[in-house]
PDB file of C-alpha atoms in Angstrom:
ATOM      1  CA  GLY A 224       0.000   0.000   0.000  1.00  0.00           C
ATOM      2  CA  ALA A 225       0.954   3.644  -0.330  1.00  0.00           C
ATOM      3  CA  GLY A 226       3.088   5.139   2.380  1.00  0.00           C
ATOM      4  CA  VAL A 227       3.324   8.721   3.570  1.00  0.00           C
ATOM      5  CA  SER A 228       3.883  10.971   0.597  1.00  0.00           C
ATOM      6  CA  GLN A 229       5.606  14.346   0.822  1.00  0.00           C
ATOM      7  CA  SER A 230       6.003  16.977  -1.848  1.00  0.00           C
ATOM      8  CA  PRO A 231       8.070  18.495  -3.131  1.00  0.00           C
ATOM      9  CA  SER A 232      11.035  16.254  -2.398  1.00  0.00           C
ATOM     10  CA  ASN A 233      13.381  19.218  -2.824  1.00  0.00           C
ATOM     11  CA  LYS A 234      12.740  22.933  -2.615  1.00  0.00           C
ATOM     12  CA  VAL A 235      15.202  25.757  -3.144  1.00  0.00           C
ATOM     13  CA  THR A 236      13.954  29.201  -2.273  1.00  0.00           C
ATOM     14  CA  GLU A 237      15.312  32.652  -1.763  1.00  0.00           C
ATOM     15  CA  LYS A 238      15.497  34.192   1.670  1.00  0.00           C
ATOM     16  CA  GLY A 239      12.315  36.077   2.448  1.00  0.00           C
ATOM     17  CA  LYS A 240      10.040  33.978   0.261  1.00  0.00           C
ATOM     18  CA  ASP A 241       7.180  31.855   1.595  1.00  0.00           C
ATOM     19  CA  VAL A 242       7.131  28.081   1.071  1.00  0.00           C
ATOM     20  CA  GLU A 243       4.448  25.448   1.445  1.00  0.00           C
ATOM     21  CA  LEU A 244       5.227  21.806   2.084  1.00  0.00           C
ATOM     22  CA  ARG A 245       2.653  19.076   1.635  1.00  0.00           C
ATOM     23  CA  CYS A 246       2.072  15.766   3.364  1.00  0.00           C
ATOM     24  CA  ASP A 247      -0.333  13.009   2.361  1.00  0.00           C
ATOM     25  CA  PRO A 248      -0.625  10.570   5.272  1.00  0.00           C
ATOM     26  CA  ILE A 249      -1.514   6.904   5.089  1.00  0.00           C
ATOM     27  CA  SER A 250      -5.263   6.446   4.731  1.00  0.00           C
ATOM     28  CA  GLY A 251      -6.917   5.919   8.103  1.00  0.00           C
ATOM     29  CA  HIS A 252      -4.085   7.411  10.117  1.00  0.00           C
ATOM     30  CA  THR A 253      -5.661  10.021  12.339  1.00  0.00           C
ATOM     31  CA  ALA A 254      -2.410  11.206  13.890  1.00  0.00           C
ATOM     32  CA  LEU A 255      -0.005  13.353  11.878  1.00  0.00           C
ATOM     33  CA  TYR A 256       3.314  14.862  12.907  1.00  0.00           C
ATOM     34  CA  TRP A 257       5.780  17.298  11.411  1.00  0.00           C
ATOM     35  CA  TYR A 258       9.464  17.151  12.358  1.00  0.00           C
ATOM     36  CA  ARG A 259      12.486  19.153  11.277  1.00  0.00           C
ATOM     37  CA  GLN A 260      15.860  17.478  10.779  1.00  0.00           C
ATOM     38  CA  ARG A 261      18.847  19.720  10.367  1.00  0.00           C
ATOM     39  CA  LEU A 262      21.911  18.241   8.685  1.00  0.00           C
ATOM     40  CA  GLY A 263      23.467  15.552  10.850  1.00  0.00           C
ATOM     41  CA  GLN A 264      21.097  16.200  13.716  1.00  0.00           C
ATOM     42  CA  GLY A 265      18.100  14.597  15.358  1.00  0.00           C
ATOM     43  CA  LEU A 266      14.418  15.114  14.728  1.00  0.00           C
ATOM     44  CA  GLU A 267      12.936  18.287  16.157  1.00  0.00           C
ATOM     45  CA  PHE A 268       9.213  18.095  16.910  1.00  0.00           C
ATOM     46  CA  LEU A 269       7.189  20.855  15.264  1.00  0.00           C
ATOM     47  CA  ILE A 270       3.465  20.087  15.406  1.00  0.00           C
ATOM     48  CA  TYR A 271       1.037  17.224  16.036  1.00  0.00           C
ATOM     49  CA  PHE A 272      -2.516  16.698  14.752  1.00  0.00           C
ATOM     50  CA  GLN A 273      -4.886  14.101  16.172  1.00  0.00           C
ATOM     51  CA  GLY A 274      -8.269  13.756  14.548  1.00  0.00           C
ATOM     52  CA  ASN A 275     -10.435  16.788  15.140  1.00  0.00           C
ATOM     53  CA  SER A 276      -8.641  17.836  18.317  1.00  0.00           C
ATOM     54  CA  ALA A 277      -6.785  21.128  18.514  1.00  0.00           C
ATOM     55  CA  PRO A 278      -3.246  20.621  17.208  1.00  0.00           C
ATOM     56  CA  ASP A 279      -0.249  20.635  19.518  1.00  0.00           C
ATOM     57  CA  LYS A 280       1.780  23.524  18.127  1.00  0.00           C
ATOM     58  CA  SER A 281       4.273  23.666  20.966  1.00  0.00           C
ATOM     59  CA  GLY A 282       7.253  22.824  18.758  1.00  0.00           C
ATOM     60  CA  LEU A 283       6.819  25.520  16.138  1.00  0.00           C
ATOM     61  CA  PRO A 284       9.980  27.656  16.404  1.00  0.00           C
ATOM     62  CA  SER A 285       8.423  31.005  15.477  1.00  0.00           C
ATOM     63  CA  ASP A 286       5.246  32.604  14.215  1.00  0.00           C
ATOM     64  CA  ARG A 287       6.634  32.301  10.691  1.00  0.00           C
ATOM     65  CA  PHE A 288       5.750  28.629  10.876  1.00  0.00           C
ATOM     66  CA  SER A 289       2.186  27.351  10.604  1.00  0.00           C
ATOM     67  CA  ALA A 290       0.478  24.130   9.647  1.00  0.00           C
ATOM     68  CA  GLU A 291      -2.987  23.034   8.698  1.00  0.00           C
ATOM     69  CA  ARG A 292      -4.668  19.719   8.231  1.00  0.00           C
ATOM     70  CA  THR A 293      -7.853  19.059   6.309  1.00  0.00           C
ATOM     71  CA  GLY A 294      -9.853  16.601   8.362  1.00  0.00           C
ATOM     72  CA  GLU A 295      -7.815  13.427   8.627  1.00  0.00           C
ATOM     73  CA  SER A 296      -6.036  13.807   5.304  1.00  0.00           C
ATOM     74  CA  VAL A 297      -3.588  16.220   3.737  1.00  0.00           C
ATOM     75  CA  SER A 298      -1.475  18.563   5.814  1.00  0.00           C
ATOM     76  CA  THR A 299       0.503  21.586   4.726  1.00  0.00           C
ATOM     77  CA  LEU A 300       3.382  23.209   6.582  1.00  0.00           C
ATOM     78  CA  THR A 301       3.910  26.845   5.650  1.00  0.00           C
ATOM     79  CA  ILE A 302       7.032  28.834   6.372  1.00  0.00           C
ATOM     80  CA  GLN A 303       6.743  32.556   5.794  1.00  0.00           C
ATOM     81  CA  ARG A 304       9.638  34.910   5.112  1.00  0.00           C
ATOM     82  CA  THR A 305      12.116  32.038   5.015  1.00  0.00           C
ATOM     83  CA  GLN A 306      15.510  32.440   6.640  1.00  0.00           C
ATOM     84  CA  GLN A 307      18.725  30.531   5.973  1.00  0.00           C
ATOM     85  CA  GLU A 308      18.410  28.764   9.326  1.00  0.00           C
ATOM     86  CA  ASP A 309      15.163  27.217   8.043  1.00  0.00           C
ATOM     87  CA  SER A 310      17.226  25.041   5.703  1.00  0.00           C
ATOM     88  CA  ALA A 311      16.594  21.446   6.744  1.00  0.00           C
ATOM     89  CA  VAL A 312      14.701  18.294   5.850  1.00  0.00           C
ATOM     90  CA  TYR A 313      11.084  18.522   6.935  1.00  0.00           C
ATOM     91  CA  LEU A 314       9.639  15.115   7.766  1.00  0.00           C
ATOM     92  CA  CYS A 315       5.997  14.193   8.059  1.00  0.00           C
ATOM     93  CA  ALA A 316       4.798  11.088   9.889  1.00  0.00           C
ATOM     94  CA  SER A 317       1.392   9.547  10.461  1.00  0.00           C
ATOM     95  CA  SER A 318       0.021   6.794  12.644  1.00  0.00           C
ATOM     96  CA  PHE A 319      -3.115   5.155  13.931  1.00  0.00           C
ATOM     97  CA  PRO A 320      -4.130   6.366  17.371  1.00  0.00           C
ATOM     98  CA  GLY A 321      -3.430   4.191  20.363  1.00  0.00           C
ATOM     99  CA  TYR A 322      -0.561   2.678  22.239  1.00  0.00           C
ATOM    100  CA  GLY A 323       2.053   0.873  20.205  1.00  0.00           C
ATOM    101  CA  SER A 324       1.116   2.317  16.835  1.00  0.00           C
ATOM    102  CA  PRO A 325       4.377   3.193  15.091  1.00  0.00           C
ATOM    103  CA  LEU A 326       5.059   6.405  13.253  1.00  0.00           C
ATOM    104  CA  HIS A 327       5.294   5.994   9.486  1.00  0.00           C
ATOM    105  CA  PHE A 328       7.535   8.642   7.980  1.00  0.00           C
ATOM    106  CA  GLY A 329       7.645  10.089   4.520  1.00  0.00           C
ATOM    107  CA  ASN A 330      10.983  10.667   2.813  1.00  0.00           C
ATOM    108  CA  GLY A 331      10.881  14.351   3.661  1.00  0.00           C
ATOM    109  CA  THR A 332      11.199  17.643   1.844  1.00  0.00           C
ATOM    110  CA  ARG A 333      14.710  19.031   1.676  1.00  0.00           C
ATOM    111  CA  LEU A 334      14.418  22.802   1.956  1.00  0.00           C
ATOM    112  CA  THR A 335      17.350  25.008   0.998  1.00  0.00           C
ATOM    113  CA  VAL A 336      17.099  28.735   1.612  1.00  0.00           C
ATOM    114  CA  THR A 337      19.654  30.746  -0.351  1.00  0.00           C
TER     115      THR A 337
ATOM    116  CA  GLN B 299      15.241  21.154  26.690  1.00  0.00           C
ATOM    117  CA  GLN B 300      16.428  17.837  25.349  1.00  0.00           C
ATOM    118  CA  GLN B 301      14.044  15.096  26.486  1.00  0.00           C
ATOM    119  CA  VAL B 302      16.330  12.215  25.575  1.00  0.00           C
ATOM    120  CA  LYS B 303      20.110  12.068  25.317  1.00  0.00           C
ATOM    121  CA  GLN B 304      21.693   9.591  22.906  1.00  0.00           C
ATOM    122  CA  SER B 305      25.251   8.328  22.638  1.00  0.00           C
ATOM    123  CA  PRO B 306      27.558   7.778  20.916  1.00  0.00           C
ATOM    124  CA  GLN B 307      27.180  10.208  18.041  1.00  0.00           C
ATOM    125  CA  SER B 308      28.936   7.788  15.707  1.00  0.00           C
ATOM    126  CA  LEU B 309      30.028   4.176  15.902  1.00  0.00           C
ATOM    127  CA  ILE B 310      32.264   1.971  13.803  1.00  0.00           C
ATOM    128  CA  VAL B 311      31.926  -1.779  14.221  1.00  0.00           C
ATOM    129  CA  GLN B 312      33.461  -4.691  12.384  1.00  0.00           C
ATOM    130  CA  LYS B 313      31.163  -7.133  10.602  1.00  0.00           C
ATOM    131  CA  GLY B 314      29.972  -9.724  13.085  1.00  0.00           C
ATOM    132  CA  GLY B 315      30.533  -7.470  16.072  1.00  0.00           C
ATOM    133  CA  ILE B 316      28.036  -6.043  18.547  1.00  0.00           C
ATOM    134  CA  SER B 317      26.778  -2.480  18.157  1.00  0.00           C
ATOM    135  CA  ILE B 318      25.510  -0.767  21.297  1.00  0.00           C
ATOM    136  CA  ILE B 319      23.710   2.575  21.375  1.00  0.00           C
ATOM    137  CA  ASN B 320      22.523   4.183  24.589  1.00  0.00           C
ATOM    138  CA  CYS B 321      19.786   6.632  25.522  1.00  0.00           C
ATOM    139  CA  ALA B 322      18.886   8.352  28.778  1.00  0.00           C
ATOM    140  CA  TYR B 323      15.792  10.311  29.742  1.00  0.00           C
ATOM    141  CA  GLU B 324      14.533  12.268  32.756  1.00  0.00           C
ATOM    142  CA  ASN B 325      10.739  12.255  32.634  1.00  0.00           C
ATOM    143  CA  THR B 326       9.501   9.107  34.334  1.00  0.00           C
ATOM    144  CA  ALA B 327       6.088   9.575  32.740  1.00  0.00           C
ATOM    145  CA  PHE B 328       7.358   8.430  29.342  1.00  0.00           C
ATOM    146  CA  ASP B 329       5.720   5.110  28.553  1.00  0.00           C
ATOM    147  CA  TYR B 330       6.905   4.011  25.146  1.00  0.00           C
ATOM    148  CA  PHE B 331      10.485   3.664  23.929  1.00  0.00           C
ATOM    149  CA  PRO B 332      10.989   2.964  20.227  1.00  0.00           C
ATOM    150  CA  TRP B 333      14.108   2.834  18.106  1.00  0.00           C
ATOM    151  CA  TYR B 334      14.080   4.071  14.524  1.00  0.00           C
ATOM    152  CA  GLN B 335      16.492   3.313  11.683  1.00  0.00           C
ATOM    153  CA  GLN B 336      17.162   5.838   8.950  1.00  0.00           C
ATOM    154  CA  PHE B 337      18.981   5.305   5.658  1.00  0.00           C
ATOM    155  CA  PRO B 338      20.250   8.287   3.656  1.00  0.00           C
ATOM    156  CA  GLY B 339      17.506  10.068   1.750  1.00  0.00           C
ATOM    157  CA  LYS B 340      14.759   8.167   3.542  1.00  0.00           C
ATOM    158  CA  GLY B 341      12.531   8.846   6.498  1.00  0.00           C
ATOM    159  CA  PRO B 342      13.126   6.936   9.717  1.00  0.00           C
ATOM    160  CA  ALA B 343      11.427   3.543  10.064  1.00  0.00           C
ATOM    161  CA  LEU B 344      10.471   1.762  13.270  1.00  0.00           C
ATOM    162  CA  LEU B 345      12.969  -0.931  14.188  1.00  0.00           C
ATOM    163  CA  ILE B 346      11.899  -2.147  17.615  1.00  0.00           C
ATOM    164  CA  ALA B 347      10.078  -0.743  20.635  1.00  0.00           C
ATOM    165  CA  ILE B 348       9.653  -1.522  24.315  1.00  0.00           C
ATOM    166  CA  ARG B 349       7.189  -0.722  27.083  1.00  0.00           C
ATOM    167  CA  PRO B 350       8.426   0.206  30.578  1.00  0.00           C
ATOM    168  CA  ASP B 351       6.971  -2.925  32.191  1.00  0.00           C
ATOM    169  CA  VAL B 352       9.596  -5.195  30.614  1.00  0.00           C
ATOM    170  CA  SER B 353      13.380  -5.086  30.888  1.00  0.00           C
ATOM    171  CA  GLU B 354      14.311  -6.571  27.549  1.00  0.00           C
ATOM    172  CA  LYS B 355      12.825  -7.172  24.125  1.00  0.00           C
ATOM    173  CA  LYS B 356      14.489  -9.115  21.361  1.00  0.00           C
ATOM    174  CA  GLU B 357      13.603  -9.257  17.682  1.00  0.00           C
ATOM    175  CA  GLY B 358      16.072 -11.195  15.600  1.00  0.00           C
ATOM    176  CA  ARG B 359      19.493  -9.587  15.926  1.00  0.00           C
ATOM    177  CA  PHE B 360      18.079  -6.484  17.602  1.00  0.00           C
ATOM    178  CA  THR B 361      17.561  -6.213  21.366  1.00  0.00           C
ATOM    179  CA  ILE B 362      16.366  -3.358  23.553  1.00  0.00           C
ATOM    180  CA  SER B 363      17.542  -3.387  27.163  1.00  0.00           C
ATOM    181  CA  PHE B 364      15.539  -1.154  29.488  1.00  0.00           C
ATOM    182  CA  ASN B 365      16.599   0.008  32.948  1.00  0.00           C
ATOM    183  CA  LYS B 366      13.664   1.836  34.502  1.00  0.00           C
ATOM    184  CA  SER B 367      15.432   2.806  37.719  1.00  0.00           C
ATOM    185  CA  ALA B 368      18.374   4.313  35.837  1.00  0.00           C
ATOM    186  CA  LYS B 369      16.077   5.860  33.222  1.00  0.00           C
ATOM    187  CA  GLN B 370      18.181   4.398  30.465  1.00  0.00           C
ATOM    188  CA  PHE B 371      17.599   2.115  27.509  1.00  0.00           C
ATOM    189  CA  SER B 372      19.892   0.756  24.874  1.00  0.00           C
ATOM    190  CA  LEU B 373      19.855  -0.908  21.485  1.00  0.00           C
ATOM    191  CA  HIS B 374      22.087  -3.904  20.871  1.00  0.00           C
ATOM    192  CA  ILE B 375      22.696  -5.145  17.343  1.00  0.00           C
ATOM    193  CA  MET B 376      24.221  -8.621  17.393  1.00  0.00           C
ATOM    194  CA  ASP B 377      26.267  -9.979  14.496  1.00  0.00           C
ATOM    195  CA  SER B 378      26.307  -6.524  12.899  1.00  0.00           C
ATOM    196  CA  GLN B 379      26.214  -6.492   9.097  1.00  0.00           C
ATOM    197  CA  PRO B 380      27.227  -3.849   6.533  1.00  0.00           C
ATOM    198  CA  GLY B 381      23.525  -3.518   5.680  1.00  0.00           C
ATOM    199  CA  ASP B 382      22.925  -2.288   9.217  1.00  0.00           C
ATOM    200  CA  SER B 383      24.940   0.831   8.430  1.00  0.00           C
ATOM    201  CA  ALA B 384      22.466   3.637   9.016  1.00  0.00           C
ATOM    202  CA  THR B 385      21.547   6.307  11.521  1.00  0.00           C
ATOM    203  CA  TYR B 386      19.671   5.103  14.578  1.00  0.00           C
ATOM    204  CA  PHE B 387      17.386   7.248  16.694  1.00  0.00           C
ATOM    205  CA  CYS B 388      15.936   6.437  20.056  1.00  0.00           C
ATOM    206  CA  ALA B 389      12.666   8.086  20.995  1.00  0.00           C
ATOM    207  CA  VAL B 390      10.448   8.529  24.012  1.00  0.00           C
ATOM    208  CA  SER B 391       6.736   9.082  24.073  1.00  0.00           C
ATOM    209  CA  LEU B 392       4.098  10.114  26.560  1.00  0.00           C
ATOM    210  CA  THR B 393       0.861   8.258  25.833  1.00  0.00           C
ATOM    211  CA  LEU B 394       1.752   8.457  22.140  1.00  0.00           C
ATOM    212  CA  ASN B 395       0.791  12.112  22.102  1.00  0.00           C
ATOM    213  CA  LYS B 396       4.213  13.336  21.133  1.00  0.00           C
ATOM    214  CA  PHE B 397       7.459  11.620  20.271  1.00  0.00           C
ATOM    215  CA  TYR B 398      10.812  13.115  21.258  1.00  0.00           C
ATOM    216  CA  PHE B 399      13.826  11.833  19.387  1.00  0.00           C
ATOM    217  CA  GLY B 400      17.465  11.522  20.350  1.00  0.00           C
ATOM    218  CA  SER B 401      20.171  13.211  18.320  1.00  0.00           C
ATOM    219  CA  GLY B 402      21.000  10.043  16.394  1.00  0.00           C
ATOM    220  CA  THR B 403      23.899   7.603  16.099  1.00  0.00           C
ATOM    221  CA  LYS B 404      25.543   7.041  12.763  1.00  0.00           C
ATOM    222  CA  LEU B 405      26.568   3.388  12.590  1.00  0.00           C
ATOM    223  CA  ASN B 406      29.153   2.164  10.108  1.00  0.00           C
ATOM    224  CA  VAL B 407      29.685  -1.584   9.937  1.00  0.00           C
ATOM    225  CA  LYS B 408      32.976  -2.407   8.239  1.00  0.00           C
ATOM    226  CA  PRO B 409      33.002  -5.535   6.020  1.00  0.00           C
TER     227      PRO B 409
END
């Protein structure tokens, strides 16, 4: 079956521009996560969606970052006025709710801000 | 604040050897401890996970050892193979609401 799909796979943008990253989770997965992975570093939690509950936005690094999710499907992560320090791989993951359900990751979007 | 600390940052092991990666956490409320494996250009994938009510879980060549009192858990890869060369992340979770990941260990298994 289809896994988590992220697009674009690569994005190069100029400093100050806005970018939108897309995530298509696995069908039926009500939980959806966004993580940021800087080069050679770990995964930094950004935001978590669970069903129709209010999202947990506690990991968003600044108000330039926002994310939306349409029901239990597609999610978009938007970064406004991009800065060079935003350069990273942005990973999306989805899972079923409940204990022991693993996160299924997409292959990420590599964002380069020039 | 880093929720989980992982070591070593990198590891070189000969084929057939044992690879050991360690993680430590502070919050005793964490209740799920997975390990993820990541190959270059790919997203991480679940390798093995443990609950805090057991001290060890083994799946094939991969074993998690869990020490609740020390708030530490480790991944052991027996008979390490070149195909195991990847980056490994430990993670901790609180009722699956949010996963915090370690900084990663880059494993290189020499043939």
